[in-house]
Coordinates of C-alpha atoms and ligand atoms in Angstrom, one line a residue:
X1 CA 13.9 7.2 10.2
X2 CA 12.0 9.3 7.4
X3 CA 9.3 7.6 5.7
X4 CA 7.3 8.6 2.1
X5 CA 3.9 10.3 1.8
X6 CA 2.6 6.7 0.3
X7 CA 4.1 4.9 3.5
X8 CA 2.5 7.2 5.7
X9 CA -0.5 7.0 3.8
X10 CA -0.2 2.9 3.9
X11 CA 0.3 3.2 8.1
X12 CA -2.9 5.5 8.6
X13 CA -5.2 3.0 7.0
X14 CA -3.1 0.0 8.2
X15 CA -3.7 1.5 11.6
X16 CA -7.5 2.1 11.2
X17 CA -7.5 -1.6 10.2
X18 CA -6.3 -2.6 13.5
X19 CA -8.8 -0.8 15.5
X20 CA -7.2 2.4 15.5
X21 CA -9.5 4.9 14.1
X22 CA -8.7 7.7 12.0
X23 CA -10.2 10.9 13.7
X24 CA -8.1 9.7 16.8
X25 CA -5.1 10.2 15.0
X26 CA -6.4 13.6 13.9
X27 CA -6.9 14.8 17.2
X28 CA -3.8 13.6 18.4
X29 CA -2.5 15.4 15.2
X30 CA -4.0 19.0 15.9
X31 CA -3.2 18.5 19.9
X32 CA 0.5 18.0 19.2
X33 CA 0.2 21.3 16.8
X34 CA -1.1 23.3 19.3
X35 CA 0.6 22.0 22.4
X36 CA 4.3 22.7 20.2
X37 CA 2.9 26.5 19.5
X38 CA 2.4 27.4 22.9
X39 CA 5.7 25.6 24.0
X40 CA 7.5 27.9 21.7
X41 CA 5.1 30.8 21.7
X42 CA 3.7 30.9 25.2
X43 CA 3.1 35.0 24.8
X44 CA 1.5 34.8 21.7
X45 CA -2.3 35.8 21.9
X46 CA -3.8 36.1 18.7
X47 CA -3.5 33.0 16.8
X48 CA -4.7 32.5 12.8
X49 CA -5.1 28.9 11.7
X50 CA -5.3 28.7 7.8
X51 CA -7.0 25.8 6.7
X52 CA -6.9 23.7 3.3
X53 CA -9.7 21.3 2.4
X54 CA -7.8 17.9 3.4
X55 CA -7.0 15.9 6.3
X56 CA -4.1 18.6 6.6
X57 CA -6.8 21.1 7.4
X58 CA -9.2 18.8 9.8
X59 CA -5.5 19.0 12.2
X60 CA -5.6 22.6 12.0
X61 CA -9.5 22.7 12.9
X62 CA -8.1 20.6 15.6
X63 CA -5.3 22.4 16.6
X64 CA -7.6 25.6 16.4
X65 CA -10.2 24.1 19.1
X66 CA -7.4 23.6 21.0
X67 CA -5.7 26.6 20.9
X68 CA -9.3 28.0 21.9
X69 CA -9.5 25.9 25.1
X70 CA -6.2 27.3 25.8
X71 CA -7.0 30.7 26.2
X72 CA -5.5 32.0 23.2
X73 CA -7.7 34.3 20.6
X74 CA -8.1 31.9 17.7
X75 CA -8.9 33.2 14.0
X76 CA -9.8 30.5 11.5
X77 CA -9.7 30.9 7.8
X78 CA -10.7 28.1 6.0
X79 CA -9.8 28.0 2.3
X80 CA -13.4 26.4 1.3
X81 CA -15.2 23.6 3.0
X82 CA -13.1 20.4 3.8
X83 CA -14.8 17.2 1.2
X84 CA -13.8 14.5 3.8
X85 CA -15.5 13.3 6.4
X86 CA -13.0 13.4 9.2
X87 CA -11.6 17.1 9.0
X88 CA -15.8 18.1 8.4
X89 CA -16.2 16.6 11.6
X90 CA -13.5 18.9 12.9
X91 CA -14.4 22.3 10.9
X92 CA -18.3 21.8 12.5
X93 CA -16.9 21.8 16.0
X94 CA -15.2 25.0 14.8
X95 CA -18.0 26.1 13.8
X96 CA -20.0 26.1 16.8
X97 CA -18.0 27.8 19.1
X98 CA -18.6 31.1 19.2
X99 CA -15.3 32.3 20.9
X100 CA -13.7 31.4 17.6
X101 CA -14.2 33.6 14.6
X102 CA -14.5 31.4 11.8
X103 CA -14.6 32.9 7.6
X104 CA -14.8 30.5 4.9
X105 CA -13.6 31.8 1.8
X106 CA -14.1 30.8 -1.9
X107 CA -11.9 32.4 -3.3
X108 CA -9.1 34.9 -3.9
X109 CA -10.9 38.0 -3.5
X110 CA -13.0 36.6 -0.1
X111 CA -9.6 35.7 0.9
X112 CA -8.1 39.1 0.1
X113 CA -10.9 40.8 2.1
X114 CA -9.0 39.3 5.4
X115 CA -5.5 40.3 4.8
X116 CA -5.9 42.2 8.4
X117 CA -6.6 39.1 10.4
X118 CA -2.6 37.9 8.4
X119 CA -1.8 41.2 10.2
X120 CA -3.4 40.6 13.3
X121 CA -1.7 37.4 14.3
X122 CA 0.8 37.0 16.8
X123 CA 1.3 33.1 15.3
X124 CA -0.1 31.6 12.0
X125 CA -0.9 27.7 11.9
X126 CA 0.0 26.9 8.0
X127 CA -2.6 23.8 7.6
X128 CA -3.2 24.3 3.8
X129 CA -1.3 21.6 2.2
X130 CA -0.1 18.6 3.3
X131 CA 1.7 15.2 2.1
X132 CA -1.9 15.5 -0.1
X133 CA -0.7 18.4 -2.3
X134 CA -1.1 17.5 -6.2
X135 CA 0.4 19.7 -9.0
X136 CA 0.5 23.3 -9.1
X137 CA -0.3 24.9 -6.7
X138 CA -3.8 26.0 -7.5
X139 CA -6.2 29.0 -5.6
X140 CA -6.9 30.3 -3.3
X141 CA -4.3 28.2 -1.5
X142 CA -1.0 29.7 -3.3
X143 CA -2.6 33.4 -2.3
X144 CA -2.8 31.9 1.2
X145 CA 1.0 31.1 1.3
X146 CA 1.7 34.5 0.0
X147 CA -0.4 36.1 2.7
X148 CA 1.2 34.0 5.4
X149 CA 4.5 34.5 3.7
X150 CA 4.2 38.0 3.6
X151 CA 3.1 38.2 7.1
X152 CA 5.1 39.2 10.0
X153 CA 4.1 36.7 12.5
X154 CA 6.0 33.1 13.2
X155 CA 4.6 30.3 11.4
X156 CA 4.1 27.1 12.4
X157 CA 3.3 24.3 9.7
X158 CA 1.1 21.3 10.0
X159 CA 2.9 18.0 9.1
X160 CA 4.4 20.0 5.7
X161 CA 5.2 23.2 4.9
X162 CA 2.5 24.1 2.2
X163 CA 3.9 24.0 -0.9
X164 CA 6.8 21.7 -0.2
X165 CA 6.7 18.5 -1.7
X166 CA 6.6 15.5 1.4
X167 CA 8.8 13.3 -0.7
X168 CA 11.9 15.6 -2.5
X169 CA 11.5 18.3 -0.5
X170 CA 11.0 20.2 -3.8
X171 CA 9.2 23.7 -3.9
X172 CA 8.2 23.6 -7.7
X173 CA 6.1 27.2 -6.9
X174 CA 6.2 28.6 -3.0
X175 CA 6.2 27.1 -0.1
X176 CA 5.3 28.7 3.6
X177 CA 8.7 29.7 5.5
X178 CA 7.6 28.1 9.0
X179 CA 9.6 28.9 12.1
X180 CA 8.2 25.2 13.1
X181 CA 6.9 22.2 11.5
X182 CA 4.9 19.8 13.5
X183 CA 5.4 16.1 11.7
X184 CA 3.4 13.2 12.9
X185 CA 4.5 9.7 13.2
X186 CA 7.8 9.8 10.9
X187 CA 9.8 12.6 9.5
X188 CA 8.2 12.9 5.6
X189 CA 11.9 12.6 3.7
X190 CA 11.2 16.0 1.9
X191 CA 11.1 17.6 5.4
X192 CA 15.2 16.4 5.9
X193 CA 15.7 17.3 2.0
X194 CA 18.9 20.0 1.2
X195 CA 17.5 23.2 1.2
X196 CA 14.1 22.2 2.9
X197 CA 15.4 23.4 6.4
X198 CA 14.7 26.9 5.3
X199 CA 10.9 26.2 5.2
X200 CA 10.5 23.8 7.9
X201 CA 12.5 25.5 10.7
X202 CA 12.4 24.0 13.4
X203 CA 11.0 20.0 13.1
X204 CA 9.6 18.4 15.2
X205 CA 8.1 14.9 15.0
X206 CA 5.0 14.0 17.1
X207 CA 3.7 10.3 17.7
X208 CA -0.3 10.5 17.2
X209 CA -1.0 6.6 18.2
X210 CA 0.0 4.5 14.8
X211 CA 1.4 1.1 16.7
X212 CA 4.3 -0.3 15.1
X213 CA 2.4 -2.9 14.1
X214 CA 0.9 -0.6 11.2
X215 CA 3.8 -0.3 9.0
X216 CA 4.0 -4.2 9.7
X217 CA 0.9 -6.0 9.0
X218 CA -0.9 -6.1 5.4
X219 CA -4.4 -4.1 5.4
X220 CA -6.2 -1.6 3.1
X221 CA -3.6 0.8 2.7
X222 CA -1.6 -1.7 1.0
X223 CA -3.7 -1.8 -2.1
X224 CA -2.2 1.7 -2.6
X225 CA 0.6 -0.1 -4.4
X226 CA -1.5 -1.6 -6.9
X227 CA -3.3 -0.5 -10.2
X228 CA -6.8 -1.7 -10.5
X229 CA -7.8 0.9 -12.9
X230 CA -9.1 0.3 -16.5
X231 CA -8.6 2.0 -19.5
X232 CA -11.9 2.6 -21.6
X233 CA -10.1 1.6 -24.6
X234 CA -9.1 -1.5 -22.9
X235 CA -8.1 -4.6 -25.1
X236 CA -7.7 -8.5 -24.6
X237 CA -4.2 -8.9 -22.7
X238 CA -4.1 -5.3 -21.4
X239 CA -4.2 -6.7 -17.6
X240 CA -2.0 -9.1 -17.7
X241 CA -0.9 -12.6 -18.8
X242 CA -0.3 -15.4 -16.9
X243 CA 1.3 -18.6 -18.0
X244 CA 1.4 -21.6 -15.3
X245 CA 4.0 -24.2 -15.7
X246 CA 2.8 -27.4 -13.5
X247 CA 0.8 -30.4 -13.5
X248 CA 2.0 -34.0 -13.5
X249 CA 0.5 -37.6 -13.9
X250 CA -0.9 -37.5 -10.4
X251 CA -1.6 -33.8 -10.2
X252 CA -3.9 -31.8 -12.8
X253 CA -5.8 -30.2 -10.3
X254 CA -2.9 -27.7 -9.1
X255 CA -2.1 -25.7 -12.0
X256 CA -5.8 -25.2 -12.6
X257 CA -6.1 -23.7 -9.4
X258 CA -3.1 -21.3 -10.5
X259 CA -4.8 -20.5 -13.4
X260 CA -8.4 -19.9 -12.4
X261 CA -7.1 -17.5 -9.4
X262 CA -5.1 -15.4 -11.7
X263 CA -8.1 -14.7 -13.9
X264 CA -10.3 -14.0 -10.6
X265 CA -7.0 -11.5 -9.7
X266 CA -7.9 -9.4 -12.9
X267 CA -5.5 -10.9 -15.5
X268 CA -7.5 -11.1 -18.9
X269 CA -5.6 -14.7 -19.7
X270 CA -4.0 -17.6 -18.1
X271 CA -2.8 -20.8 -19.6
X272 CA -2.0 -23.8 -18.3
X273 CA 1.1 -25.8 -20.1
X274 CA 1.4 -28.9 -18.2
X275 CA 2.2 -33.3 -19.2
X276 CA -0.2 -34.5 -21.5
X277 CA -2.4 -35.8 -18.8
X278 CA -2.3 -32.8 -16.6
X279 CA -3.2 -30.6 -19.6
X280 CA -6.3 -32.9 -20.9
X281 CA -7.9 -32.8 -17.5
X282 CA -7.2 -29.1 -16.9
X283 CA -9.3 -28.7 -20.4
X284 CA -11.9 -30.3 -19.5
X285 CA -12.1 -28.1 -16.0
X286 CA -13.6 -25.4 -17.6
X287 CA -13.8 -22.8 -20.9
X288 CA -11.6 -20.0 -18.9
X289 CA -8.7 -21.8 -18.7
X290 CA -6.5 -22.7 -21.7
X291 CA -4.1 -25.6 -21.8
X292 CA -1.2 -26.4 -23.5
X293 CA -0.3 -30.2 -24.0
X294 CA 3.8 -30.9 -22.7
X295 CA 4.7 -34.6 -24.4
X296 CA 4.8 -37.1 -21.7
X297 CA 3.5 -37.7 -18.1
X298 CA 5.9 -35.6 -16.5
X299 CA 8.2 -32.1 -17.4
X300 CA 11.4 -32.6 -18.3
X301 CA 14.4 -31.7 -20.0
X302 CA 13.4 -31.4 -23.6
X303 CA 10.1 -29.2 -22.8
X304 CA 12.3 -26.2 -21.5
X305 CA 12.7 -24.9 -24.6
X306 CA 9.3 -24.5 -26.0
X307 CA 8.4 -23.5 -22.6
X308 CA 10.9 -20.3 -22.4
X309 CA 10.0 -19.3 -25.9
X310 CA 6.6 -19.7 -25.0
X311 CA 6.8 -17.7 -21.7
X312 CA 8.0 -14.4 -23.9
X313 CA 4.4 -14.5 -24.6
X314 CA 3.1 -13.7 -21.3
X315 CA 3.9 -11.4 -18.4
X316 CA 4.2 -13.6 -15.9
X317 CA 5.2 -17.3 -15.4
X318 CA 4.0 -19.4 -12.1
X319 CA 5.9 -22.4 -12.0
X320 CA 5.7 -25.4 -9.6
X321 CA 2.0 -26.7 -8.4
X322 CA 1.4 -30.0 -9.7
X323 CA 5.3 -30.7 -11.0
X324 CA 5.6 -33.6 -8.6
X325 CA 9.9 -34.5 -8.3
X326 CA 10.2 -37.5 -10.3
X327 CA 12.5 -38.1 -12.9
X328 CA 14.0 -35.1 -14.9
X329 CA 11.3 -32.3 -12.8
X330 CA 13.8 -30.9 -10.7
X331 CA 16.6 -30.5 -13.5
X332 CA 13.7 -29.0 -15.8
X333 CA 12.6 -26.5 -13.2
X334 CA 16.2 -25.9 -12.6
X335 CA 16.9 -25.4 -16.0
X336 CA 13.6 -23.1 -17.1
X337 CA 14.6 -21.2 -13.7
X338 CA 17.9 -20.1 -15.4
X339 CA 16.5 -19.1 -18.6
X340 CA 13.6 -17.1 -17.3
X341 CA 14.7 -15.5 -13.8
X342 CA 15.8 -12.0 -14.8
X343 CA 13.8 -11.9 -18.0
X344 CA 9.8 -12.4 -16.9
X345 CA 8.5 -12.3 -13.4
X346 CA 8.8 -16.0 -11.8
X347 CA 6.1 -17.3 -8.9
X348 CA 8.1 -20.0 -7.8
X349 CA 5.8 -22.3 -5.6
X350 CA 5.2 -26.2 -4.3
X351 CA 7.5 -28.7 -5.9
X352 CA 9.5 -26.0 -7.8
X353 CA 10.6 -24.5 -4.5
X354 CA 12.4 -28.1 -3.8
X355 CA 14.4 -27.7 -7.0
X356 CA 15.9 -24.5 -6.6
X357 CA 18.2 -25.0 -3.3
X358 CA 20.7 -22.5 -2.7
X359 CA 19.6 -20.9 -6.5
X360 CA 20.7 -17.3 -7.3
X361 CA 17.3 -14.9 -8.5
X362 CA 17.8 -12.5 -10.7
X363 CA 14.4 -9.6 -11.3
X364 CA 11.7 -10.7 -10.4
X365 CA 11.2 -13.9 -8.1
X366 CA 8.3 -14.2 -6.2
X367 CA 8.7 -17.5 -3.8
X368 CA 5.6 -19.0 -1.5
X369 CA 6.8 -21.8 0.5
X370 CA 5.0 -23.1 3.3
X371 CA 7.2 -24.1 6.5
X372 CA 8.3 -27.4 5.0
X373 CA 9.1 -25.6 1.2
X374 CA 10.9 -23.0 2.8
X375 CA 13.6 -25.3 4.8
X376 CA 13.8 -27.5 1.2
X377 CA 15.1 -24.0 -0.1
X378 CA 17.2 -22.4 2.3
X379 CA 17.8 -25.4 5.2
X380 CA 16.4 -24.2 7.5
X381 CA 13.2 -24.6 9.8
X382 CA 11.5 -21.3 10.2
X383 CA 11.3 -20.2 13.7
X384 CA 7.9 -20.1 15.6
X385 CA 8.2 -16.8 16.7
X386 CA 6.5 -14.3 14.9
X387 CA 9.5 -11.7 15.1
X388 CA 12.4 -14.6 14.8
X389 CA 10.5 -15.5 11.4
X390 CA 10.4 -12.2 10.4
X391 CA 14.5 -11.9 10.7
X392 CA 15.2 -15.1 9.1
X393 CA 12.5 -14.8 6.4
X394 CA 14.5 -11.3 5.5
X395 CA 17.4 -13.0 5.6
X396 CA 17.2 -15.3 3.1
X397 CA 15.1 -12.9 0.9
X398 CA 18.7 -11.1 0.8
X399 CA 20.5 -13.8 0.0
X400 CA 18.6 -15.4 -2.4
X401 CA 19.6 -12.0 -4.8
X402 CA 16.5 -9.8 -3.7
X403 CA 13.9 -12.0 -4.1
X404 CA 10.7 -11.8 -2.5
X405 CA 9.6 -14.8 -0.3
X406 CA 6.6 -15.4 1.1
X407 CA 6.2 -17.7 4.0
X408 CA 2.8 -18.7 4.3
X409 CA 1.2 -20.0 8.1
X410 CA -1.1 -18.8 10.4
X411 CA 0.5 -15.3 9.7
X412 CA 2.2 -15.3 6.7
X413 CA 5.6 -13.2 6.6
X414 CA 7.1 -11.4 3.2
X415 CA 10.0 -9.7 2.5
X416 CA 12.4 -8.6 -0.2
X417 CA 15.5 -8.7 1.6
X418 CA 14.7 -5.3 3.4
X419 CA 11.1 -4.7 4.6
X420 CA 8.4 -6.8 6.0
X421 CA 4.8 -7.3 5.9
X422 CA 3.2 -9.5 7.8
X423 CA -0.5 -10.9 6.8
X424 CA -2.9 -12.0 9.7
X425 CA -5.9 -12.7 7.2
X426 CA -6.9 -16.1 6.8
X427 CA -9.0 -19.7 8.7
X428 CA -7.9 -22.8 9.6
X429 CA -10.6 -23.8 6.9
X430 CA -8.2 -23.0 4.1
X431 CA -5.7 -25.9 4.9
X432 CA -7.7 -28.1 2.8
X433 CA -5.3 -28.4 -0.7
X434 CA -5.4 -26.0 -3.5
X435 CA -5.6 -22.8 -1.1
X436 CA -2.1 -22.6 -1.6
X437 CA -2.4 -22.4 -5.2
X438 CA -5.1 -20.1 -5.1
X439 CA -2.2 -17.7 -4.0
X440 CA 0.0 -18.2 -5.9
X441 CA -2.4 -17.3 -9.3
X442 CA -3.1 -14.0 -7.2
X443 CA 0.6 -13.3 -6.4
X444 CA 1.0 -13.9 -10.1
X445 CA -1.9 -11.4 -10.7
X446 CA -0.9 -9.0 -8.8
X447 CA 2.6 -8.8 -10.3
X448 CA 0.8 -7.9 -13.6
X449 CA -1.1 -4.7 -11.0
X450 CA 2.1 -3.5 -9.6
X451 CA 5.5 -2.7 -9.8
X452 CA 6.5 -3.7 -5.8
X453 CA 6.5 -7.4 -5.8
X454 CA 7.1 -7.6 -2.1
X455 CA 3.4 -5.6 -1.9
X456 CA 2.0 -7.7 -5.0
X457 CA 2.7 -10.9 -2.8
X458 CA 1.7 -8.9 0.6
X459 CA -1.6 -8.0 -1.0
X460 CA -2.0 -11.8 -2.6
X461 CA -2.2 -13.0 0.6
X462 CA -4.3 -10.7 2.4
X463 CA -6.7 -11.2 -0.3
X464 CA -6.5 -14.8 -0.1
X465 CA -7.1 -14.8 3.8
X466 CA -10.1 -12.6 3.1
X467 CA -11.6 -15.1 0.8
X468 CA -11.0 -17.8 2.6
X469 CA -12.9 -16.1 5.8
X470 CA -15.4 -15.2 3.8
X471 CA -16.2 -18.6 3.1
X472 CA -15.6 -20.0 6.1
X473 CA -17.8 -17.5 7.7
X474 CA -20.8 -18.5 5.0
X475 CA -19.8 -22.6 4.5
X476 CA -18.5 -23.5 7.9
X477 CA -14.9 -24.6 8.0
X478 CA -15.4 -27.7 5.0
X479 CA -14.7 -25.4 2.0
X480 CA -13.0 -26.5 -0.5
X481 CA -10.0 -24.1 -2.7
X482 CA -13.3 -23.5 -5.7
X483 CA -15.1 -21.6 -2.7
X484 CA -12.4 -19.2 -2.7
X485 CA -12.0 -18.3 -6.3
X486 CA -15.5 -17.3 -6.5
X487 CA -15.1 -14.6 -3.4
X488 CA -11.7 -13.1 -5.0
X489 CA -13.2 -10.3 -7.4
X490 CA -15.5 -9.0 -4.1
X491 CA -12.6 -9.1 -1.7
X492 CA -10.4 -7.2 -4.3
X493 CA -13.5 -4.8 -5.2
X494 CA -13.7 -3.7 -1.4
X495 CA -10.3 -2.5 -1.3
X496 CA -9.3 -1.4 -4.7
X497 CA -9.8 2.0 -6.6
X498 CA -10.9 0.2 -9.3
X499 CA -11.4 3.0 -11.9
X500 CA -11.9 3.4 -15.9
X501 CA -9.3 6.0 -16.3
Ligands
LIG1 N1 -1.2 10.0 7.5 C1 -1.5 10.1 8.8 O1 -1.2 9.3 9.6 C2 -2.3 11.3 9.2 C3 -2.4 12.4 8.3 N2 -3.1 13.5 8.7 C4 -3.1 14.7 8.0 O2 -3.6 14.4 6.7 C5 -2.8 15.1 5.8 C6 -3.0 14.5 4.4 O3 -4.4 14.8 4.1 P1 -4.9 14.7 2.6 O4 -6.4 15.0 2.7 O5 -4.5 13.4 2.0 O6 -4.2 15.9 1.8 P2 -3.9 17.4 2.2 O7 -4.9 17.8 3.3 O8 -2.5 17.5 2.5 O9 -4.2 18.2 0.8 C7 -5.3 17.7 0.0 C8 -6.2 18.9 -0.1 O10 -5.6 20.0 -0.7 C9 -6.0 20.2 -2.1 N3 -4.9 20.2 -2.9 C10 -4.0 19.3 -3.3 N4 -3.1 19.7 -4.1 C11 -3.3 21.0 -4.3 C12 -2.7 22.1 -5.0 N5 -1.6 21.8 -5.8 N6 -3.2 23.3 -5.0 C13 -4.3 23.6 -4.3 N7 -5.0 22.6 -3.5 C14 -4.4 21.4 -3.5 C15 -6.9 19.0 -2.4 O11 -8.0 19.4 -3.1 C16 -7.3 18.4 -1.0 O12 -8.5 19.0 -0.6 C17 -1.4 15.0 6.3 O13 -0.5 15.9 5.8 C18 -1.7 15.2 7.8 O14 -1.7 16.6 8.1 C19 -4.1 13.2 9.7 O15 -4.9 14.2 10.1 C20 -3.4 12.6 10.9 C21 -2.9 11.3 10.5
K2 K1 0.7 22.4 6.1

């Protein structure tokens, strides 16, 4: 099954997050380059690894070492220092070992001085570029893939054929015509692209030690999916609007919640429109939260109106906490359901949820039911096994139109009708009321930060587990929902990229 450069990217960090660590995986990396060459080139004795500045380079360092301890006479050129931490830690090793002959180069001319080492190979490991290449191709890497081109010996690529693009397969300028690519983990899709056989030659596709588990559970690569970035030029609304539709007679508290979460998720506003009572109290809970007054103690009927015109207004409507199921709710929320599923982004949550049995979603529908929630929408009580839930939460994701639903328990499940992530963040503290609000403001956040709502939701919850922890881990286990709003923005800063662009 072929997977993109962003999933890959997503199951490295995933798999760092569960204990797997990253220069493992890049040993494992270079070992299964080198062990491949000398499977297919057992006579060759002069081998010249060419190194880029990435993680696709620290493999070749790797595979150079390797290679050394094999016997074989290894050349290294390395196309300028690597910047990150893990392939330095692999070029110094290099660097030591004074049975390899190791030249950095800076640029084209250094590079052009050791055109006889491109002659002197029996083998050349292509570790230039990898699912990291950016753009043109820039120097003195596209000289390297003409010298290695242009050379006479086999080559045998690391993870990509530099120059070839991981995802299309595209070769917008040149690309290395390996003999062999060595693939970790999953085939990259551009590798099995029309056309793309002519520089990959022979694939193969190595495990390196990312567990299953990796492409499953929610971590720091997921944030990958998300824009945390500001403009300088930035103005009011720019990142996002949230309007929350809840709030009854008995509940003012919920909707608040919704509100106060989204605005500690990054959106710049979030309103409140909620029964008279509900809306009074949520004004008096504080200056960041505005709230609009529905006629009445509870929603009904003749507020859908105002409420879908008002929701054009706004990127993204929560509905549910608060709503209660008294009188005309249900046939309200059913109603506003029709009228805005398909046309703004819906986070359908709490006493919504029991509306909406056996509803169609159009676009965008973001559902977070816990156990109980989930069997008032679809029937059914959601297994106790992990993998069981999994199945049955994807399942009805597919057959509620595409919708994303998030199951939320000890480990809460997501899925869109086709993929899966599973969040293990998260305390027994946060089953004290409102935690489950909290999430739904960030899921309603995050749609604002992304355009994968099945990640949006993922990441919400992760996020909200983290916070919750956090709190625990400072408060003991009696913290309340407010504990959790105020650890958001740090949870989110220690994951995001969050840049003025
Ligand atoms: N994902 C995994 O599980 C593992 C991946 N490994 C290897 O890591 C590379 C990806 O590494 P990364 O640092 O992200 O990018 P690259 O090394 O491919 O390239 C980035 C490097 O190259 C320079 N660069 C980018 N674009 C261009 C260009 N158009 N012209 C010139 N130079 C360019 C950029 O400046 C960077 O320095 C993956 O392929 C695997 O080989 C892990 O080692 C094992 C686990
Ligand atoms: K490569």
């Amino acid at each position: 099954m072929a997977i993109s450069s962003l999933e890959m990217y997503v199951a490295d960090r995933n798999a760092e997050w569960l204990g797997v660590p990253r220069l493992v995986l890049m040993e494992n990396a270079g070992a299964a380059v080198a062990r491949n060459l000398l499977r297919k080139f057992p006579n060759a004795s002069n081998v010249l690894v060419v190194c880029g500045t990435g993680d696709n380079g620290g493999d070749g360092y790797v595979a150079a070492r390797h290679l050394h301890a094999a016997g074989k006479r290894v050349r290294v050129v390395g196309l300028g220092e690597p910047r990150e931490e893990l392939a330095r830690v692999n070029f110094e090793a290099v660097r030591r070992l004074w049975g390899v002959e190791l030249a950095v180069v800076r640029d084209v001319l250094e590079l052009l001085a050791l055109q006889d080492w491109f002659l002197w190979a029996d083998v050349i490991v292509d570790a230039v570029l990898g699912t990291g290449i950016r753009g043109v191709l820039r120097e003195p890497q596209a000289t390297a893939i003409d010298l290695m081109n242009a050379a006479a010996a086999p080559k045998v690529a690391v993870d990509v054929p530099s120059g070839l693009d991981p995802d299309t397969g595209e070769v917008r300028d040149k690309a290395v015509k390996a003999a062999l690519t060595v693939t970790f983990h999953k085939a990259k899709r551009g590798l099995l692209a029309p056309g793309a056989e002519r520089y990959v030659g022979e694939l193969v596709v190595e495990p390196i030690g990312i567990p299953p588990e990796a492409e499953l559970v929610v971590g720091p690569g997921d944030f990958a999916y998300l824009n945390f970035s500001r403009r300088a030029d930035s103005k009011k609304g720019d990142h996002g609007r949230v309007l929350v539709v809840g709030g009854s007679l008995e509940y003012s508290g919920a909707p608040v919640y919704v509100a106060k979460a989204a605005l500690r998720g990054g959106v710049d506003l979030a309103v409140v429109a909620a029964p008279e009572p509900a809306a009074y109290a949520a004004k008096a809970q504080g200056p960041e939260v505005i709230a609009i007054p529905l006629e009445g103690a509870r929603l009904s009927l003749k507020h859908v109106d105002k409420l879908a015109s008002l929701a054009e207004r706004f990127d993204v409507v929560a509905m549910g906490p608060g709503l209660g199921t008294e009188g005309e709710t249900p046939d309200a929320v059913r109603e506003l359901f029709n009228k805005l599923a398909g046309r703004k982004p819906l986070v359908v949550d709490a006493d919504a949820i029991k509306a909406l049995r056996g509803v169609e979603a159009r676009g965008v529908v973001v559902f977070t039911p816990h156990a109980g929630e989930f069997k008032a929408l679809t029937g059914v009580e959601p297994p106790a096994d992990l993998r069981a839930r999994a199945e049955v939460v994807k399942e009805w994701a597919a057959r509620l139109g595409g919708a994303v639903i998030l199951l939320k328990g000890r480990f809460d499940v997501a899925s869109d009708g086709q993929r899966v992530k599973i969040n293990a963040t998260g305390t027994p503290a946060m089953t004290v009321g409102g935690t489950g609000d909290v999430l739904t403001g960030l899921v309603a956040a995050f749609l604002t930060k992304s355009k994968d709502p099945l990640e949006a939701a993922a990441v919400a919850a992760f996020v909200n587990g983290l916070a919750g922890e956090e709190a625990a881990a400072q408060l003991g286990f009696h913290i309340t929902a407010t504990d959790l709003l105020d650890r958001i923005p740090g949870v989110v800063k220690r994951f995001a990229r969050e840049q003025v662009v």
